[in-house]
Amino acid sequence: MEQSATLDLMYVALFFLGGLGFAVGPFIIVFFLSPRSTRNTQQKTKQAIECGIAPIGDAWIKFDVVYYLYALMFVAFAVDILFLFPAALVYNKPGVVDGLRAFLEILLFVGILSLIILYAWKKGVFKWERKTYNPQ
Amino acid sequence: MILSTIRNALAAIHPEKIFETDYARKGFSLDVTVSADRIEEAVAVVDQNGFFIETITGVDWLGEKAAQQKEAAAKVAEKADAGAEDAATGKDEPLAPGAGNQVEPLVDDMEVIYDFNHYSDFCRVVIRVRIPRNAPKLKTISKIYPAALWHERETHDFFGIKFTGHPYLVPLLLPEDADFHPLLKDFNK
Amino acid sequence: MGTQDIQPPVVHFAQLDKLLALCRANSLWPMTFGLACCAIEMMATGASRFDLARFGAEVFRPSPRQSDVMIVTGTISKKMAPAIETLYDQMPEPKWVIAMGNCAISGGPFVFEGQYSIVEGAHNLFPVDVIIPGCPPRPEALIEGILALEEKMTGHRRWPRVEAG
């Protein structure tokens, strides 16, 4: 039992290291293989790009609140999916009656969570009327 | 007909010259010359009749007055010759004063030309304004036609004509710090 | 001018360089720098008849930060020169420049004594790697220019050279 637990831990550790490698690896490879400077005519390499002219205005502007509401909806449904994974494992029972019962229970769960969409719809979250921000 | 409407409307403000032209030969139907202080009135009349501005450009008339003087002197010389012959036959012709007597320097004109046109009834109207070349100043028409903001910038860019009241008279086509005016006749000489 | 020597990468050995040069040559990402009529020919080259996607170079990036090669197509006016230089600066190494058309090479038909408005050739602003003469050059000529650039990068040519006659 302990060996199997250690083995599982090893698997988790390897996955973790692999993920870290994929994340950090490109930085290391680029550090070693990239040219270390850029040819310049006007020393404008680090300037923020605005099609060849000096940037106008600040980048930290007000965004429309609709983006925030969409993000909230996304988070709610992500948690929804998170809950569905263990539910799918637990309700994995053979047979028509048990399977039907499991199906109906999960349907009820997802249905209640879908009321979020209805609420958001009624509140006008899905009407994308962007108000543009004029920096002047 | 829009042509007669606009002709009457412009004639009412007493321009210096107003006449119709042959569109097939000239490309416009009405030619109006106004003095520099009446340009805003004329443009307001054109705006009230539903025209839109097509372009603004300039003409540098450097050397025009000298050429006119030369022509006048040549004509006088011709007349004097003819008069000398007639005097021999008994006719008396009053002699015009000699052209060589003028001492003060000639100040030529610059001309600003505005083209207007109409959306539904095609009719191109040209308004010309003459201003002295050594102090080229003209009132802006951008309060009536905001599209003229860029046209006037371009005309200032290339001819040096200052449009008073223009909110942003910065070179449009030349680099922003350019201080030369390429389409003047004495540029690069 | 942009002729400074760039420092080489930290790790630098021949086989890897060959591999990297091959990868870069086969996926050159041009920057859309169409200024005038030659830009129309560049667009025609990117379209379906003279497909530039065959050479990996179809992805025209609007941002200089994502592009490898700047194809200067068209007349460079003095008003536009600072913008071009800024965009050249903002391209990361390794970068190349192709001057397409007579105007980008030497001012083209707009050069006369006492001209006040154009920069006579992109080489006055930054180093140019390949020139494609023409007014405008045909799309096949632009493709030949891209192949010449690939040859400059990798040392050998992808397509056999077509001899005239």
Tab-separated table of C-alpha atoms in Angstrom:
chain	number	residue	atom	x	y	z
A	1	MET	CA	0.000	0.000	0.000
A	2	GLU	CA	2.741	2.421	0.901
A	3	GLN	CA	4.620	1.620	-2.254
A	4	SER	CA	1.554	2.338	-4.303
A	5	ALA	CA	1.059	5.613	-2.452
A	6	THR	CA	4.672	6.580	-3.072
A	7	LEU	CA	4.309	5.581	-6.696
A	8	ASP	CA	1.243	7.792	-7.025
A	9	LEU	CA	3.099	10.637	-5.428
A	10	MET	CA	5.932	10.087	-7.883
A	11	TYR	CA	3.458	10.326	-10.749
A	12	VAL	CA	2.063	13.572	-9.404
A	13	ALA	CA	5.533	14.982	-8.895
A	14	LEU	CA	6.553	14.051	-12.430
A	15	PHE	CA	3.470	15.704	-13.872
A	16	PHE	CA	4.179	18.787	-11.831
A	17	LEU	CA	7.777	18.939	-13.004
A	18	GLY	CA	6.681	18.382	-16.588
A	19	GLY	CA	4.223	21.246	-16.386
A	20	LEU	CA	6.896	23.457	-14.880
A	21	GLY	CA	9.261	22.440	-17.639
A	22	PHE	CA	6.774	23.367	-20.335
A	23	ALA	CA	6.180	26.701	-18.675
A	24	VAL	CA	9.749	27.687	-17.909
A	25	GLY	CA	11.559	25.840	-20.699
A	26	PRO	CA	10.824	28.303	-23.493
A	27	PHE	CA	12.248	31.131	-21.411
A	28	ILE	CA	15.471	29.195	-20.881
A	29	ILE	CA	15.757	28.132	-24.515
A	30	VAL	CA	15.173	31.677	-25.710
A	31	PHE	CA	17.723	33.033	-23.256
A	32	PHE	CA	20.346	30.796	-24.763
A	33	LEU	CA	19.480	31.000	-28.412
A	34	SER	CA	18.272	34.534	-29.064
A	35	PRO	CA	20.318	37.472	-30.297
A	36	ARG	CA	21.104	39.801	-27.458
A	37	SER	CA	20.440	43.180	-29.028
A	38	THR	CA	18.405	44.747	-31.808
A	39	ARG	CA	19.683	46.987	-34.559
A	40	ASN	CA	18.319	50.497	-34.099
A	41	THR	CA	17.978	53.671	-36.069
A	42	GLN	CA	16.182	55.839	-33.546
A	43	GLN	CA	16.512	53.876	-30.320
A	44	LYS	CA	12.786	53.296	-30.256
A	45	THR	CA	12.912	49.536	-29.710
A	46	LYS	CA	11.280	49.564	-26.308
A	47	GLN	CA	8.544	52.040	-27.164
A	48	ALA	CA	4.969	50.763	-27.138
A	49	ILE	CA	3.750	50.152	-30.668
A	50	GLU	CA	1.357	52.627	-32.210
A	51	CYS	CA	1.936	52.141	-35.942
A	52	GLY	CA	5.161	54.110	-36.039
A	53	ILE	CA	4.157	57.176	-34.051
A	54	ALA	CA	4.524	58.097	-30.400
A	55	PRO	CA	1.802	56.407	-28.324
A	56	ILE	CA	-1.155	58.628	-27.503
A	57	GLY	CA	-2.776	58.363	-24.109
A	58	ASP	CA	-2.423	55.825	-21.357
A	59	ALA	CA	-2.870	52.076	-21.619
A	60	TRP	CA	-4.644	51.902	-18.247
A	61	ILE	CA	-8.086	52.991	-19.417
A	62	LYS	CA	-11.517	52.107	-18.136
A	63	PHE	CA	-12.971	48.974	-19.653
A	64	ASP	CA	-16.662	48.315	-19.981
A	65	VAL	CA	-18.238	46.399	-17.095
A	66	VAL	CA	-19.658	43.781	-19.498
A	67	TYR	CA	-16.220	42.124	-19.580
A	68	TYR	CA	-16.444	41.649	-15.810
A	69	LEU	CA	-19.901	40.109	-16.031
A	70	TYR	CA	-18.766	37.669	-18.712
A	71	ALA	CA	-15.854	36.696	-16.499
A	72	LEU	CA	-18.225	36.061	-13.605
A	73	MET	CA	-20.375	33.810	-15.769
A	74	PHE	CA	-17.313	31.923	-16.892
A	75	VAL	CA	-16.177	31.347	-13.309
A	76	ALA	CA	-19.608	30.115	-12.282
A	77	PHE	CA	-19.713	27.559	-15.061
A	78	ALA	CA	-16.143	26.472	-14.514
A	79	VAL	CA	-17.048	25.596	-10.938
A	80	ASP	CA	-20.092	23.829	-12.328
A	81	ILE	CA	-17.893	21.613	-14.479
A	82	LEU	CA	-15.593	20.995	-11.539
A	83	PHE	CA	-18.519	19.616	-9.591
A	84	LEU	CA	-19.635	17.454	-12.490
A	85	PHE	CA	-16.393	15.460	-12.592
A	86	PRO	CA	-16.764	13.751	-9.191
A	87	ALA	CA	-20.505	13.488	-9.733
A	88	ALA	CA	-19.875	11.538	-12.941
A	89	LEU	CA	-17.567	9.188	-11.027
A	90	VAL	CA	-20.005	8.604	-8.197
A	91	TYR	CA	-23.045	8.034	-10.355
A	92	ASN	CA	-21.290	5.491	-12.531
A	93	LYS	CA	-23.793	2.701	-11.822
A	94	PRO	CA	-24.874	0.039	-14.338
A	95	GLY	CA	-28.461	-0.843	-15.037
A	96	VAL	CA	-31.335	1.090	-16.534
A	97	VAL	CA	-33.119	2.164	-13.335
A	98	ASP	CA	-29.994	3.305	-11.515
A	99	GLY	CA	-28.624	4.912	-14.653
A	100	LEU	CA	-31.879	6.751	-15.276
A	101	ARG	CA	-31.965	7.990	-11.699
A	102	ALA	CA	-28.373	9.216	-11.980
A	103	PHE	CA	-29.200	10.911	-15.285
A	104	LEU	CA	-32.192	12.689	-13.795
A	105	GLU	CA	-30.237	13.842	-10.760
A	106	ILE	CA	-27.442	15.278	-12.840
A	107	LEU	CA	-29.986	16.864	-15.165
A	108	LEU	CA	-31.579	18.546	-12.168
A	109	PHE	CA	-28.196	19.798	-10.995
A	110	VAL	CA	-27.250	21.249	-14.362
A	111	GLY	CA	-30.746	22.671	-14.791
A	112	ILE	CA	-30.587	24.612	-11.564
A	113	LEU	CA	-27.192	25.963	-12.529
A	114	SER	CA	-28.557	27.001	-15.929
A	115	LEU	CA	-30.924	29.350	-14.187
A	116	ILE	CA	-27.849	31.606	-13.987
A	117	ILE	CA	-28.018	32.013	-17.748
A	118	LEU	CA	-31.670	32.907	-17.562
A	119	TYR	CA	-31.022	35.470	-14.875
A	120	ALA	CA	-28.117	36.986	-16.786
A	121	TRP	CA	-30.241	37.065	-19.959
A	122	LYS	CA	-33.003	38.942	-18.210
A	123	LYS	CA	-30.499	41.373	-16.709
A	124	GLY	CA	-29.138	42.187	-20.183
A	125	VAL	CA	-25.618	40.790	-19.755
A	126	PHE	CA	-25.731	39.287	-23.244
A	127	LYS	CA	-26.521	42.562	-24.960
A	128	TRP	CA	-23.087	43.731	-25.912
A	129	GLU	CA	-23.473	47.475	-26.111
A	130	ARG	CA	-19.954	48.698	-25.769
A	131	LYS	CA	-19.473	52.239	-24.712
A	132	THR	CA	-16.215	53.479	-26.180
A	133	TYR	CA	-13.802	55.363	-23.981
A	134	ASN	CA	-12.655	58.689	-25.355
A	135	PRO	CA	-9.316	59.616	-23.765
A	136	GLN	CA	-9.928	63.300	-24.424
B	1	MET	CA	-32.309	74.411	-61.838
B	2	ILE	CA	-29.626	74.611	-59.239
B	3	LEU	CA	-27.313	76.589	-61.465
B	4	SER	CA	-29.662	79.544	-61.798
B	5	THR	CA	-30.546	79.357	-58.098
B	6	ILE	CA	-26.953	79.520	-56.971
B	7	ARG	CA	-26.103	82.148	-59.582
B	8	ASN	CA	-28.853	84.444	-58.331
B	9	ALA	CA	-27.960	83.765	-54.715
B	10	LEU	CA	-24.305	84.621	-55.308
B	11	ALA	CA	-25.083	87.622	-57.467
B	12	ALA	CA	-27.044	89.027	-54.555
B	13	ILE	CA	-23.887	89.488	-52.483
B	14	HIS	CA	-22.203	91.538	-55.227
B	15	PRO	CA	-19.123	89.564	-56.181
B	16	GLU	CA	-16.440	91.153	-58.315
B	17	LYS	CA	-17.092	88.823	-61.224
B	18	ILE	CA	-19.675	86.147	-61.856
B	19	PHE	CA	-20.223	84.302	-65.103
B	20	GLU	CA	-21.303	80.910	-66.321
B	21	THR	CA	-18.862	78.703	-68.151
B	22	ASP	CA	-19.090	75.755	-70.479
B	23	TYR	CA	-18.804	72.616	-68.326
B	24	ALA	CA	-17.461	70.504	-71.170
B	25	ARG	CA	-14.509	72.843	-71.678
B	26	LYS	CA	-13.790	74.041	-68.176
B	27	GLY	CA	-15.101	71.363	-65.838
B	28	PHE	CA	-17.223	73.775	-63.843
B	29	SER	CA	-20.409	75.663	-64.512
B	30	LEU	CA	-20.121	78.878	-62.529
B	31	ASP	CA	-17.083	81.064	-61.967
B	32	VAL	CA	-17.299	83.640	-59.159
B	33	THR	CA	-14.596	86.040	-58.032
B	34	VAL	CA	-15.077	87.689	-54.652
B	35	SER	CA	-12.919	90.037	-52.649
B	36	ALA	CA	-11.080	88.686	-49.640
B	37	ASP	CA	-13.383	90.212	-47.058
B	38	ARG	CA	-16.530	88.691	-48.558
B	39	ILE	CA	-15.359	85.121	-48.753
B	40	GLU	CA	-17.257	84.012	-45.655
B	41	GLU	CA	-20.495	85.496	-46.991
B	42	ALA	CA	-20.100	83.771	-50.316
B	43	VAL	CA	-19.333	80.425	-48.728
B	44	ALA	CA	-22.288	80.772	-46.381
B	45	VAL	CA	-24.561	81.349	-49.388
B	46	VAL	CA	-23.163	78.257	-51.084
B	47	ASP	CA	-23.651	76.213	-47.917
B	48	GLN	CA	-27.259	77.332	-47.567
B	49	ASN	CA	-27.950	76.017	-51.047
B	50	GLY	CA	-26.812	72.516	-50.158
B	51	PHE	CA	-23.365	72.378	-51.773
B	52	PHE	CA	-20.396	70.480	-50.408
B	53	ILE	CA	-16.792	71.486	-50.650
B	54	GLU	CA	-14.662	69.544	-53.106
B	55	THR	CA	-11.264	71.118	-52.897
B	56	ILE	CA	-9.304	74.225	-52.053
B	57	THR	CA	-6.180	75.078	-53.942
B	58	GLY	CA	-3.997	78.064	-54.688
B	59	VAL	CA	-2.355	79.734	-57.645
B	60	ASP	CA	0.802	81.812	-57.395
B	61	TRP	CA	0.558	84.719	-59.835
B	62	LEU	CA	4.189	85.764	-59.547
B	63	GLY	CA	5.185	87.865	-62.521
B	64	GLU	CA	1.625	88.544	-63.635
B	65	LYS	CA	1.705	92.278	-62.967
B	66	ALA	CA	5.094	92.659	-64.643
B	67	ALA	CA	3.822	90.774	-67.676
B	68	GLN	CA	0.673	92.916	-67.798
B	69	GLN	CA	2.777	96.047	-67.620
B	70	LYS	CA	4.950	94.853	-70.441
B	71	GLU	CA	1.863	94.151	-72.543
B	72	ALA	CA	0.439	97.581	-71.773
B	73	ALA	CA	3.768	99.227	-72.667
B	74	ALA	CA	3.893	97.265	-75.921
B	75	LYS	CA	0.350	98.374	-76.765
B	76	VAL	CA	1.220	102.000	-75.959
B	77	ALA	CA	4.311	101.776	-78.136
B	78	GLU	CA	2.151	100.406	-80.967
B	79	LYS	CA	-0.332	103.216	-80.493
B	80	ALA	CA	2.494	105.756	-80.365
B	81	ASP	CA	3.837	104.432	-83.667
B	82	ALA	CA	0.360	104.540	-85.135
B	83	GLY	CA	-0.103	108.021	-83.645
B	84	ALA	CA	3.169	109.233	-85.186
B	85	GLU	CA	1.966	108.055	-88.589
B	86	ASP	CA	-1.445	109.685	-88.055
B	87	ALA	CA	0.182	112.919	-86.861
B	88	ALA	CA	1.938	113.020	-90.211
B	89	THR	CA	-1.520	112.805	-91.826
B	90	GLY	CA	-3.014	115.330	-89.417
B	91	LYS	CA	-4.683	113.173	-86.697
B	92	ASP	CA	-4.077	113.912	-83.030
B	93	GLU	CA	-3.700	110.927	-80.690
B	94	PRO	CA	-3.285	111.588	-76.975
B	95	LEU	CA	-0.179	109.776	-75.793
B	96	ALA	CA	-0.530	107.559	-72.743
B	97	PRO	CA	2.062	108.122	-70.027
B	98	GLY	CA	5.207	106.045	-70.611
B	99	ALA	CA	5.291	102.701	-68.884
B	100	GLY	CA	8.847	103.206	-67.734
B	101	ASN	CA	7.729	105.863	-65.212
B	102	GLN	CA	6.582	103.376	-62.531
B	103	VAL	CA	9.112	103.158	-59.719
B	104	GLU	CA	7.303	101.371	-56.890
B	105	PRO	CA	7.745	97.530	-56.836
B	106	LEU	CA	4.847	95.457	-58.089
B	107	VAL	CA	3.113	93.227	-55.572
B	108	ASP	CA	1.661	90.213	-57.281
B	109	ASP	CA	-1.381	88.277	-56.149
B	110	MET	CA	-2.001	84.838	-54.885
B	111	GLU	CA	-5.314	83.296	-55.724
B	112	VAL	CA	-7.225	80.813	-53.601
B	113	ILE	CA	-9.721	78.692	-55.513
B	114	TYR	CA	-12.609	76.897	-53.820
B	115	ASP	CA	-14.520	74.186	-55.668
B	116	PHE	CA	-18.021	73.336	-54.530
B	117	ASN	CA	-20.400	70.751	-55.864
B	118	HIS	CA	-23.927	69.532	-55.220
B	119	TYR	CA	-24.943	66.001	-54.291
B	120	SER	CA	-28.246	65.546	-56.088
B	121	ASP	CA	-27.993	68.053	-58.957
B	122	PHE	CA	-24.459	67.985	-60.281
B	123	CYS	CA	-23.210	71.544	-60.533
B	124	ARG	CA	-19.646	72.624	-59.865
B	125	VAL	CA	-19.166	76.181	-58.643
B	126	VAL	CA	-15.748	77.812	-58.399
B	127	ILE	CA	-15.092	80.730	-56.078
B	128	ARG	CA	-11.838	82.638	-56.552
B	129	VAL	CA	-10.269	85.068	-54.112
B	130	ARG	CA	-7.201	87.214	-54.758
B	131	ILE	CA	-4.907	88.182	-51.913
B	132	PRO	CA	-1.604	90.073	-51.979
B	133	ARG	CA	1.375	87.807	-52.274
B	134	ASN	CA	3.596	89.411	-49.689
B	135	ALA	CA	0.979	89.151	-46.921
B	136	PRO	CA	-1.242	86.195	-47.853
B	137	LYS	CA	-3.993	86.049	-45.248
B	138	LEU	CA	-7.538	84.842	-45.627
B	139	LYS	CA	-10.336	83.977	-43.249
B	140	THR	CA	-10.885	80.293	-42.737
B	141	ILE	CA	-14.131	78.710	-43.872
B	142	SER	CA	-13.754	75.726	-41.560
B	143	LYS	CA	-16.529	77.026	-39.309
B	144	ILE	CA	-18.949	76.539	-42.187
B	145	TYR	CA	-17.345	73.498	-43.811
B	146	PRO	CA	-15.306	71.449	-41.306
B	147	ALA	CA	-13.955	69.454	-44.252
B	148	ALA	CA	-12.001	72.556	-45.200
B	149	LEU	CA	-9.758	72.048	-42.170
B	150	TRP	CA	-7.511	69.684	-44.109
B	151	HIS	CA	-7.808	71.476	-47.453
B	152	GLU	CA	-6.679	74.701	-45.841
B	153	ARG	CA	-3.810	72.950	-44.110
B	154	GLU	CA	-2.651	71.622	-47.457
B	155	THR	CA	-2.962	75.020	-49.150
B	156	HIS	CA	-1.020	76.612	-46.308
B	157	ASP	CA	1.554	73.867	-46.581
B	158	PHE	CA	2.273	74.437	-50.245
B	159	PHE	CA	1.639	78.169	-50.729
B	160	GLY	CA	2.149	79.746	-47.325
B	161	ILE	CA	-1.336	81.249	-47.203
B	162	LYS	CA	-2.355	81.853	-43.591
B	163	PHE	CA	-5.972	81.069	-42.863
B	164	THR	CA	-6.868	83.212	-39.853
B	165	GLY	CA	-9.092	81.468	-37.340
B	166	HIS	CA	-7.964	77.976	-38.322
B	167	PRO	CA	-7.528	75.959	-35.115
B	168	TYR	CA	-4.651	73.764	-36.272
B	169	LEU	CA	-2.690	75.173	-39.177
B	170	VAL	CA	0.076	72.573	-39.162
B	171	PRO	CA	1.561	71.072	-42.354
B	172	LEU	CA	-0.555	68.225	-43.638
B	173	LEU	CA	1.589	66.671	-46.359
B	174	LEU	CA	5.038	68.040	-45.620
B	175	PRO	CA	6.858	67.112	-42.411
B	176	GLU	CA	5.392	68.961	-39.443
B	177	ASP	CA	8.448	71.136	-38.981
B	178	ALA	CA	8.723	72.188	-42.625
B	179	ASP	CA	9.034	75.922	-43.134
B	180	PHE	CA	9.225	75.998	-46.907
B	181	HIS	CA	6.347	76.258	-49.361
B	182	PRO	CA	7.098	74.176	-52.451
B	183	LEU	CA	4.448	75.317	-54.903
B	184	LEU	CA	5.490	78.954	-54.891
B	185	LYS	CA	6.948	80.007	-58.200
B	186	ASP	CA	10.141	81.248	-56.583
B	187	PHE	CA	10.793	78.101	-54.561
B	188	ASN	CA	14.173	76.556	-55.239
B	189	LYS	CA	15.384	79.399	-57.404
C	1	MET	CA	21.896	54.117	-38.825
C	2	GLY	CA	21.047	50.571	-38.004
C	3	THR	CA	24.357	49.078	-38.897
C	4	GLN	CA	25.500	48.257	-35.401
C	5	ASP	CA	26.814	44.765	-34.936
C	6	ILE	CA	24.432	42.746	-32.874
C	7	GLN	CA	25.804	40.533	-30.176
C	8	PRO	CA	25.524	36.856	-31.019
C	9	PRO	CA	23.428	34.517	-28.893
C	10	VAL	CA	24.875	32.877	-25.797
C	11	VAL	CA	24.789	29.410	-27.303
C	12	HIS	CA	26.090	29.301	-30.801
C	13	PHE	CA	27.035	26.226	-32.757
C	14	ALA	CA	26.975	25.508	-36.445
C	15	GLN	CA	24.443	22.713	-36.766
C	16	LEU	CA	21.928	24.498	-34.583
C	17	ASP	CA	22.451	27.670	-36.563
C	18	LYS	CA	21.793	25.775	-39.762
C	19	LEU	CA	18.632	24.324	-38.307
C	20	LEU	CA	17.457	27.674	-37.029
C	21	ALA	CA	18.252	29.353	-40.340
C	22	LEU	CA	16.250	26.679	-42.145
C	23	CYS	CA	13.301	27.138	-39.808
C	24	ARG	CA	13.404	30.890	-40.116
C	25	ALA	CA	13.763	30.817	-43.887
C	26	ASN	CA	10.767	28.587	-44.321
C	27	SER	CA	8.463	30.668	-42.178
C	28	LEU	CA	9.338	34.268	-42.845
C	29	TRP	CA	6.617	36.467	-41.418
C	30	PRO	CA	6.459	39.706	-43.345
C	31	MET	CA	5.263	42.957	-41.874
C	32	THR	CA	2.588	44.714	-43.871
C	33	PHE	CA	4.411	47.822	-44.927
C	34	GLY	CA	2.607	48.773	-48.067
C	35	LEU	CA	3.138	52.416	-48.864
C	36	ALA	CA	2.143	52.785	-52.509
C	37	CYS	CA	1.542	50.888	-55.728
C	38	CYS	CA	4.028	48.120	-55.006
C	39	ALA	CA	1.816	47.183	-52.094
C	40	ILE	CA	-0.871	46.156	-54.570
C	41	GLU	CA	1.575	43.768	-56.172
C	42	MET	CA	2.467	42.471	-52.719
C	43	MET	CA	-1.198	41.851	-52.025
C	44	ALA	CA	-1.479	40.083	-55.368
C	45	THR	CA	1.429	37.891	-54.402
C	46	GLY	CA	-0.284	36.986	-51.169
C	47	ALA	CA	-3.513	36.137	-52.948
C	48	SER	CA	-4.355	32.844	-54.552
C	49	ARG	CA	-2.806	33.028	-58.012
C	50	PHE	CA	0.785	33.760	-57.008
C	51	ASP	CA	0.417	32.185	-53.609
C	52	LEU	CA	3.015	33.312	-51.105
C	53	ALA	CA	1.740	30.822	-48.558
C	54	ARG	CA	3.659	28.090	-50.375
C	55	PHE	CA	6.835	29.599	-48.956
C	56	GLY	CA	5.502	30.059	-45.462
C	57	ALA	CA	5.358	33.807	-45.883
C	58	GLU	CA	1.663	34.415	-46.112
C	59	VAL	CA	1.152	35.520	-42.544
C	60	PHE	CA	1.455	39.284	-42.856
C	61	ARG	CA	1.677	40.643	-39.350
C	62	PRO	CA	0.501	44.151	-38.661
C	63	SER	CA	2.668	44.351	-35.593
C	64	PRO	CA	6.439	44.735	-35.953
C	65	ARG	CA	7.012	42.684	-32.830
C	66	GLN	CA	5.819	39.514	-34.523
C	67	SER	CA	7.464	39.874	-37.919
C	68	ASP	CA	10.798	38.795	-39.357
C	69	VAL	CA	11.021	40.684	-42.596
C	70	MET	CA	9.895	44.181	-43.501
C	71	ILE	CA	9.021	44.439	-47.164
C	72	VAL	CA	9.251	48.163	-47.929
C	73	THR	CA	6.870	48.549	-50.841
C	74	GLY	CA	6.430	52.006	-52.222
C	75	THR	CA	7.658	55.564	-52.059
C	76	ILE	CA	9.010	56.726	-48.712
C	77	SER	CA	8.054	60.351	-48.175
C	78	LYS	CA	9.995	62.467	-45.719
C	79	LYS	CA	6.896	62.688	-43.557
C	80	MET	CA	6.712	58.912	-43.318
C	81	ALA	CA	10.423	58.363	-42.654
C	82	PRO	CA	10.302	58.663	-38.820
C	83	ALA	CA	7.443	56.184	-38.671
C	84	ILE	CA	9.319	53.642	-40.772
C	85	GLU	CA	12.428	54.015	-38.633
C	86	THR	CA	10.401	53.524	-35.468
C	87	LEU	CA	8.825	50.375	-36.867
C	88	TYR	CA	12.219	49.058	-37.947
C	89	ASP	CA	13.501	49.613	-34.414
C	90	GLN	CA	10.550	47.791	-32.934
C	91	MET	CA	11.150	44.628	-34.953
C	92	PRO	CA	13.115	42.111	-32.871
C	93	GLU	CA	16.226	40.395	-34.189
C	94	PRO	CA	16.714	38.478	-36.406
C	95	LYS	CA	15.204	40.828	-38.951
C	96	TRP	CA	15.636	41.442	-42.629
C	97	VAL	CA	14.513	44.149	-45.021
C	98	ILE	CA	13.426	43.725	-48.611
C	99	ALA	CA	13.200	46.897	-50.691
C	100	MET	CA	10.569	46.274	-53.347
C	101	GLY	CA	10.141	48.592	-56.251
C	102	ASN	CA	12.216	51.425	-57.659
C	103	CYS	CA	10.986	53.944	-55.114
C	104	ALA	CA	12.210	51.933	-52.170
C	105	ILE	CA	15.534	51.250	-53.873
C	106	SER	CA	16.448	54.741	-55.004
C	107	GLY	CA	13.459	57.034	-55.095
C	108	GLY	CA	12.167	55.758	-58.388
C	109	PRO	CA	10.485	58.099	-60.864
C	110	PHE	CA	10.087	60.844	-58.271
C	111	VAL	CA	13.697	61.913	-58.153
C	112	PHE	CA	14.455	65.230	-59.804
C	113	GLU	CA	16.873	67.975	-58.983
C	114	GLY	CA	15.563	69.957	-56.054
C	115	GLN	CA	12.938	67.460	-54.970
C	116	TYR	CA	11.645	68.167	-51.525
C	117	SER	CA	9.452	65.315	-50.495
C	118	ILE	CA	10.865	61.778	-50.697
C	119	VAL	CA	13.672	59.763	-49.212
C	120	GLU	CA	15.714	58.433	-52.092
C	121	GLY	CA	15.733	54.799	-51.180
C	122	ALA	CA	15.216	52.783	-48.021
C	123	HIS	CA	18.945	52.184	-47.711
C	124	ASN	CA	19.243	55.760	-46.445
C	125	LEU	CA	17.276	54.766	-43.368
C	126	PHE	CA	18.388	51.249	-42.479
C	127	PRO	CA	20.320	48.350	-44.029
C	128	VAL	CA	18.530	46.527	-46.820
C	129	ASP	CA	19.116	42.848	-47.552
C	130	VAL	CA	17.353	42.201	-50.841
C	131	ILE	CA	16.273	44.618	-53.537
C	132	ILE	CA	13.595	43.864	-56.106
C	133	PRO	CA	13.689	46.338	-58.985
C	134	GLY	CA	10.578	47.117	-60.963
C	135	CYS	CA	7.863	49.692	-61.156
C	136	PRO	CA	6.042	47.762	-59.838
C	137	PRO	CA	7.784	44.403	-59.941
C	138	ARG	CA	5.611	41.500	-60.898
C	139	PRO	CA	4.441	39.098	-58.162
C	140	GLU	CA	6.842	36.524	-59.559
C	141	ALA	CA	9.627	39.024	-58.920
C	142	LEU	CA	8.577	39.385	-55.299
C	143	ILE	CA	8.586	35.630	-54.924
C	144	GLU	CA	12.071	35.564	-56.437
C	145	GLY	CA	13.084	38.191	-53.874
C	146	ILE	CA	11.766	36.042	-51.031
C	147	LEU	CA	13.674	33.065	-52.427
C	148	ALA	CA	16.813	35.193	-52.669
C	149	LEU	CA	16.377	36.149	-49.033
C	150	GLU	CA	15.978	32.508	-48.102
C	151	GLU	CA	19.156	31.741	-50.002
C	152	LYS	CA	20.917	34.503	-48.108
C	153	MET	CA	19.756	33.011	-44.817
C	154	THR	CA	20.366	29.314	-45.414
C	155	GLY	CA	23.076	29.306	-48.063
C	156	HIS	CA	21.233	27.188	-50.568
C	157	ARG	CA	18.290	27.855	-52.799
C	158	ARG	CA	14.952	26.161	-52.495
C	159	TRP	CA	13.885	26.350	-56.120
C	160	PRO	CA	16.147	25.742	-59.106
C	161	ARG	CA	17.055	28.944	-60.864
C	162	VAL	CA	15.115	29.492	-64.072
C	163	GLU	CA	17.401	30.511	-66.911
C	164	ALA	CA	16.013	32.856	-69.514
C	165	GLY	CA	15.814	31.662	-73.112
